[in-house]
PDB file of C-alpha atoms and ligand atoms in Angstrom:
ATOM      1  CA  UNK A   1     -73.308   1.610  33.089  1.00 51.00           C
ATOM      2  CA  UNK A   2     -69.542   1.299  33.590  1.00 65.00           C
ATOM      3  CA  UNK A   3     -68.557   4.601  34.896  1.00 87.00           C
ATOM      4  CA  UNK A   4     -67.203   8.054  33.432  1.00 95.00           C
ATOM      5  CA  UNK A   5     -65.403   8.523  30.185  1.00 97.00           C
ATOM      6  CA  UNK A   6     -61.670   8.471  30.712  1.00 97.00           C
ATOM      7  CA  UNK A   7     -59.689  11.139  28.939  1.00 98.00           C
ATOM      8  CA  UNK A   8     -56.900  10.367  26.889  1.00 96.00           C
ATOM      9  CA  UNK A   9     -53.428  11.881  26.420  1.00 95.00           C
ATOM     10  CA  UNK A  10     -52.650  14.273  25.105  1.00 94.00           C
ATOM     11  CA  UNK A  11     -56.052  15.855  26.102  1.00 96.00           C
ATOM     12  CA  UNK A  12     -54.791  19.336  27.752  1.00 97.00           C
ATOM     13  CA  UNK A  13     -56.814  18.673  30.741  1.00 98.00           C
ATOM     14  CA  UNK A  14     -54.064  15.926  31.451  1.00 98.00           C
ATOM     15  CA  UNK A  15     -51.471  18.550  31.511  1.00 98.00           C
ATOM     16  CA  UNK A  16     -53.225  20.965  33.894  1.00 98.00           C
ATOM     17  CA  UNK A  17     -52.513  21.641  37.377  1.00 98.00           C
ATOM     18  CA  UNK A  18     -55.316  20.876  39.508  1.00 98.00           C
ATOM     19  CA  UNK A  19     -57.181  23.233  42.052  1.00 98.00           C
ATOM     20  CA  UNK A  20     -57.317  22.098  45.754  1.00 98.00           C
ATOM     21  CA  UNK A  21     -60.682  20.572  46.854  1.00 98.00           C
ATOM     22  CA  UNK A  22     -62.380  22.877  49.292  1.00 96.00           C
ATOM     23  CA  UNK A  23     -62.933  21.528  52.920  1.00 89.00           C
ATOM     24  CA  UNK A  24     -66.852  21.739  52.514  1.00 91.00           C
ATOM     25  CA  UNK A  25     -67.118  20.258  49.059  1.00 94.00           C
ATOM     26  CA  UNK A  26     -69.353  17.068  48.677  1.00 94.00           C
ATOM     27  CA  UNK A  27     -67.409  14.584  46.816  1.00 96.00           C
ATOM     28  CA  UNK A  28     -69.664  11.370  47.351  1.00 96.00           C
ATOM     29  CA  UNK A  29     -71.086  11.209  44.039  1.00 96.00           C
ATOM     30  CA  UNK A  30     -67.788  11.950  42.162  1.00 97.00           C
ATOM     31  CA  UNK A  31     -66.041   9.463  44.367  1.00 98.00           C
ATOM     32  CA  UNK A  32     -68.391   6.723  43.750  1.00 97.00           C
ATOM     33  CA  UNK A  33     -68.260   7.407  40.064  1.00 98.00           C
ATOM     34  CA  UNK A  34     -64.421   7.510  40.095  1.00 98.00           C
ATOM     35  CA  UNK A  35     -64.275   4.050  41.749  1.00 98.00           C
ATOM     36  CA  UNK A  36     -66.753   2.562  39.476  1.00 97.00           C
ATOM     37  CA  UNK A  37     -64.799   3.935  36.516  1.00 98.00           C
ATOM     38  CA  UNK A  38     -61.399   2.422  37.888  1.00 97.00           C
ATOM     39  CA  UNK A  39     -62.680  -0.827  38.612  1.00 97.00           C
ATOM     40  CA  UNK A  40     -64.472  -1.220  35.239  1.00 96.00           C
ATOM     41  CA  UNK A  41     -61.390   0.096  33.364  1.00 95.00           C
ATOM     42  CA  UNK A  42     -59.868  -2.067  35.194  1.00 95.00           C
ATOM     43  CA  UNK A  43     -57.247  -0.127  36.894  1.00 96.00           C
ATOM     44  CA  UNK A  44     -55.653   0.491  40.292  1.00 97.00           C
ATOM     45  CA  UNK A  45     -55.842   4.214  40.527  1.00 98.00           C
ATOM     46  CA  UNK A  46     -57.656   7.101  38.854  1.00 98.00           C
ATOM     47  CA  UNK A  47     -57.235  10.760  39.250  1.00 98.00           C
ATOM     48  CA  UNK A  48     -59.883  13.208  39.119  1.00 98.00           C
ATOM     49  CA  UNK A  49     -58.522  15.134  35.888  1.00 98.00           C
ATOM     50  CA  UNK A  50     -58.659  11.766  33.931  1.00 98.00           C
ATOM     51  CA  UNK A  51     -62.407  12.119  34.123  1.00 98.00           C
ATOM     52  CA  UNK A  52     -62.249  15.937  33.408  1.00 98.00           C
ATOM     53  CA  UNK A  53     -62.394  17.160  36.963  1.00 98.00           C
ATOM     54  CA  UNK A  54     -59.398  19.463  37.542  1.00 98.00           C
ATOM     55  CA  UNK A  55     -59.470  18.939  41.419  1.00 98.00           C
ATOM     56  CA  UNK A  56     -56.885  17.493  43.716  1.00 98.00           C
ATOM     57  CA  UNK A  57     -58.079  13.965  44.315  1.00 98.00           C
ATOM     58  CA  UNK A  58     -57.504  10.536  43.305  1.00 98.00           C
ATOM     59  CA  UNK A  59     -58.828   7.015  44.306  1.00 98.00           C
ATOM     60  CA  UNK A  60     -56.647   3.911  44.398  1.00 98.00           C
ATOM     61  CA  UNK A  61     -57.100   0.435  45.220  1.00 98.00           C
ATOM     62  CA  UNK A  62     -53.704  -1.558  44.645  1.00 95.00           C
ATOM     63  CA  UNK A  63     -54.887  -4.784  46.034  1.00 91.00           C
ATOM     64  CA  UNK A  64     -58.476  -5.419  44.450  1.00 93.00           C
ATOM     65  CA  UNK A  65     -57.060  -7.420  41.516  1.00 90.00           C
ATOM     66  CA  UNK A  66     -55.306  -9.761  43.965  1.00 91.00           C
ATOM     67  CA  UNK A  67     -58.675 -10.375  45.621  1.00 92.00           C
ATOM     68  CA  UNK A  68     -57.829  -7.897  48.548  1.00 92.00           C
ATOM     69  CA  UNK A  69     -59.863  -4.646  48.359  1.00 92.00           C
ATOM     70  CA  UNK A  70     -58.144  -1.654  49.717  1.00 94.00           C
ATOM     71  CA  UNK A  71     -59.880   1.385  48.467  1.00 97.00           C
ATOM     72  CA  UNK A  72     -58.213   4.818  49.211  1.00 97.00           C
ATOM     73  CA  UNK A  73     -59.648   8.222  48.680  1.00 98.00           C
ATOM     74  CA  UNK A  74     -56.880  10.804  48.808  1.00 98.00           C
ATOM     75  CA  UNK A  75     -57.972  14.419  48.789  1.00 98.00           C
ATOM     76  CA  UNK A  76     -55.384  17.283  48.544  1.00 98.00           C
ATOM     77  CA  UNK A  77     -52.632  14.799  48.917  1.00 98.00           C
ATOM     78  CA  UNK A  78     -48.804  15.875  49.608  1.00 98.00           C
ATOM     79  CA  UNK A  79     -45.731  14.132  50.010  1.00 98.00           C
ATOM     80  CA  UNK A  80     -44.069  14.689  53.196  1.00 98.00           C
ATOM     81  CA  UNK A  81     -41.192  12.555  52.784  1.00 98.00           C
ATOM     82  CA  UNK A  82     -39.573  10.319  50.157  1.00 98.00           C
ATOM     83  CA  UNK A  83     -36.604   7.824  49.942  1.00 97.00           C
ATOM     84  CA  UNK A  84     -34.816   5.365  48.037  1.00 97.00           C
ATOM     85  CA  UNK A  85     -35.181   5.342  44.154  1.00 97.00           C
ATOM     86  CA  UNK A  86     -36.197   2.580  41.727  1.00 97.00           C
ATOM     87  CA  UNK A  87     -37.371   2.073  38.118  1.00 97.00           C
ATOM     88  CA  UNK A  88     -40.699   0.546  37.708  1.00 97.00           C
ATOM     89  CA  UNK A  89     -43.367  -0.201  34.842  1.00 96.00           C
ATOM     90  CA  UNK A  90     -46.342   2.000  34.704  1.00 97.00           C
ATOM     91  CA  UNK A  91     -49.364   1.959  32.696  1.00 96.00           C
ATOM     92  CA  UNK A  92     -51.967   4.617  32.644  1.00 97.00           C
ATOM     93  CA  UNK A  93     -55.673   4.379  31.791  1.00 97.00           C
ATOM     94  CA  UNK A  94     -55.215   7.757  30.054  1.00 97.00           C
ATOM     95  CA  UNK A  95     -52.298   6.184  27.881  1.00 96.00           C
ATOM     96  CA  UNK A  96     -53.676   2.709  27.248  1.00 94.00           C
ATOM     97  CA  UNK A  97     -51.595  -0.116  25.612  1.00 91.00           C
ATOM     98  CA  UNK A  98     -48.266   1.451  26.522  1.00 92.00           C
ATOM     99  CA  UNK A  99     -46.119   0.768  29.612  1.00 95.00           C
ATOM    100  CA  UNK A 100     -43.421   3.337  30.703  1.00 96.00           C
ATOM    101  CA  UNK A 101     -40.385   2.459  32.907  1.00 97.00           C
ATOM    102  CA  UNK A 102     -40.353   5.423  35.423  1.00 98.00           C
ATOM    103  CA  UNK A 103     -37.828   6.284  38.243  1.00 97.00           C
ATOM    104  CA  UNK A 104     -39.442   7.080  41.343  1.00 98.00           C
ATOM    105  CA  UNK A 105     -38.870   6.923  45.236  1.00 98.00           C
ATOM    106  CA  UNK A 106     -39.680   3.664  46.728  1.00 98.00           C
ATOM    107  CA  UNK A 107     -40.982   4.849  49.994  1.00 98.00           C
ATOM    108  CA  UNK A 108     -43.112   7.723  50.727  1.00 98.00           C
ATOM    109  CA  UNK A 109     -45.054   9.459  53.546  1.00 98.00           C
ATOM    110  CA  UNK A 110     -48.339  10.645  52.198  1.00 98.00           C
ATOM    111  CA  UNK A 111     -50.453  13.267  53.919  1.00 98.00           C
ATOM    112  CA  UNK A 112     -53.942  13.495  52.608  1.00 98.00           C
ATOM    113  CA  UNK A 113     -57.760  14.124  53.573  1.00 98.00           C
ATOM    114  CA  UNK A 114     -59.993  11.126  53.473  1.00 97.00           C
ATOM    115  CA  UNK A 115     -63.703  11.117  52.384  1.00 96.00           C
ATOM    116  CA  UNK A 116     -64.778  11.972  55.819  1.00 95.00           C
ATOM    117  CA  UNK A 117     -62.499  14.914  56.001  1.00 95.00           C
ATOM    118  CA  UNK A 118     -60.046  13.393  58.502  1.00 97.00           C
ATOM    119  CA  UNK A 119     -56.268  13.996  57.818  1.00 98.00           C
ATOM    120  CA  UNK A 120     -54.531  10.760  57.212  1.00 98.00           C
ATOM    121  CA  UNK A 121     -50.761  10.278  57.152  1.00 98.00           C
ATOM    122  CA  UNK A 122     -49.661   6.932  55.771  1.00 98.00           C
ATOM    123  CA  UNK A 123     -46.225   5.136  54.716  1.00 98.00           C
ATOM    124  CA  UNK A 124     -46.280   3.647  51.547  1.00 98.00           C
ATOM    125  CA  UNK A 125     -43.913   1.490  49.769  1.00 97.00           C
ATOM    126  CA  UNK A 126     -43.726  -1.075  46.803  1.00 95.00           C
ATOM    127  CA  UNK A 127     -46.415  -0.715  44.344  1.00 95.00           C
ATOM    128  CA  UNK A 128     -48.540   1.446  46.678  1.00 97.00           C
ATOM    129  CA  UNK A 129     -45.952   3.973  46.830  1.00 98.00           C
ATOM    130  CA  UNK A 130     -45.459   4.011  42.942  1.00 98.00           C
ATOM    131  CA  UNK A 131     -49.299   4.205  42.303  1.00 98.00           C
ATOM    132  CA  UNK A 132     -49.872   7.271  44.691  1.00 98.00           C
ATOM    133  CA  UNK A 133     -46.945   9.002  43.142  1.00 98.00           C
ATOM    134  CA  UNK A 134     -48.353   8.484  39.687  1.00 98.00           C
ATOM    135  CA  UNK A 135     -51.782   9.646  40.568  1.00 98.00           C
ATOM    136  CA  UNK A 136     -50.350  12.647  42.448  1.00 98.00           C
ATOM    137  CA  UNK A 137     -48.438  13.641  39.283  1.00 98.00           C
ATOM    138  CA  UNK A 138     -51.869  13.675  37.545  1.00 98.00           C
ATOM    139  CA  UNK A 139     -52.933  16.413  39.823  1.00 98.00           C
ATOM    140  CA  UNK A 140     -49.959  18.224  38.755  1.00 98.00           C
ATOM    141  CA  UNK A 141     -50.450  17.808  35.051  1.00 98.00           C
ATOM    142  CA  UNK A 142     -47.685  15.246  34.896  1.00 98.00           C
ATOM    143  CA  UNK A 143     -47.887  11.881  33.049  1.00 98.00           C
ATOM    144  CA  UNK A 144     -45.444   9.127  33.024  1.00 98.00           C
ATOM    145  CA  UNK A 145     -44.068  10.476  29.523  1.00 97.00           C
ATOM    146  CA  UNK A 146     -43.112  13.627  31.329  1.00 97.00           C
ATOM    147  CA  UNK A 147     -40.644  11.586  33.620  1.00 97.00           C
ATOM    148  CA  UNK A 148     -38.791   9.982  30.623  1.00 97.00           C
ATOM    149  CA  UNK A 149     -35.686  10.741  28.969  1.00 96.00           C
ATOM    150  CA  UNK A 150     -36.270  12.313  25.693  1.00 97.00           C
ATOM    151  CA  UNK A 151     -35.008   9.105  23.995  1.00 96.00           C
ATOM    152  CA  UNK A 152     -37.270   6.867  26.079  1.00 95.00           C
ATOM    153  CA  UNK A 153     -40.308   9.301  25.556  1.00 96.00           C
ATOM    154  CA  UNK A 154     -39.744   9.331  21.887  1.00 96.00           C
ATOM    155  CA  UNK A 155     -39.971   5.361  21.953  1.00 94.00           C
ATOM    156  CA  UNK A 156     -43.220   5.119  23.998  1.00 94.00           C
ATOM    157  CA  UNK A 157     -44.829   8.059  22.379  1.00 93.00           C
ATOM    158  CA  UNK A 158     -44.265   6.338  19.036  1.00 93.00           C
ATOM    159  CA  UNK A 159     -45.803   3.022  20.225  1.00 91.00           C
ATOM    160  CA  UNK A 160     -48.639   4.836  21.598  1.00 92.00           C
ATOM    161  CA  UNK A 161     -49.344   6.800  18.412  1.00 88.00           C
ATOM    162  CA  UNK A 162     -49.228   3.679  16.539  1.00 84.00           C
ATOM    163  CA  UNK A 163     -51.933   1.750  18.915  1.00 81.00           C
ATOM    164  CA  UNK A 164     -53.887   5.039  19.270  1.00 78.00           C
ATOM    165  CA  UNK A 165     -53.450   7.547  16.614  1.00 78.00           C
ATOM    166  CA  UNK A 166     -53.108  11.044  18.012  1.00 66.00           C
ATOM    167  CA  UNK A 167     -55.101  13.465  16.183  1.00 63.00           C
ATOM    168  CA  UNK A 168     -53.694  16.913  15.866  1.00 56.00           C
ATOM    169  CA  UNK A 169     -55.153  19.307  18.322  1.00 50.00           C
TER     170      UNK A 169
HETATM  171 NI1   NI B   1     -52.413   7.402  35.178  1.00 73.46          NI
END
């Protein structure tokens, strides 16, 4: 067992704004399956809509590939503050084989509920800030392609459709 199937863009569920998670919702099984899926993929972040669950949560672990496990579960996340802007190369488990150069704030203050229901506020920078923003975008139905200029988007969409032919809906 290597986890749940990961939806591939342009599945319409990846372009859907997800619903907030209710306070009393039991997410233990979903979160366990999402971590298993993310580590098996292998990836550093996975948002619920990528496995077909249209709810506002994501998991991430930016350190595990370097031997430093830092699992985070972010439920109903929101960005309270963002500053600096920088380009960075981003892959996505739903857009395999393609990297996109995305401009994003370099530092964010992120508020979310953790798996125990506690409200957390953390300052993130570097790759963690980028990863959290990428995953939060998924909860709003936004993928990396949506953050590119039309010109850049055409180039990466072509590269993607060559690697993974996109069937008409
Ligand atoms: Ni992604």
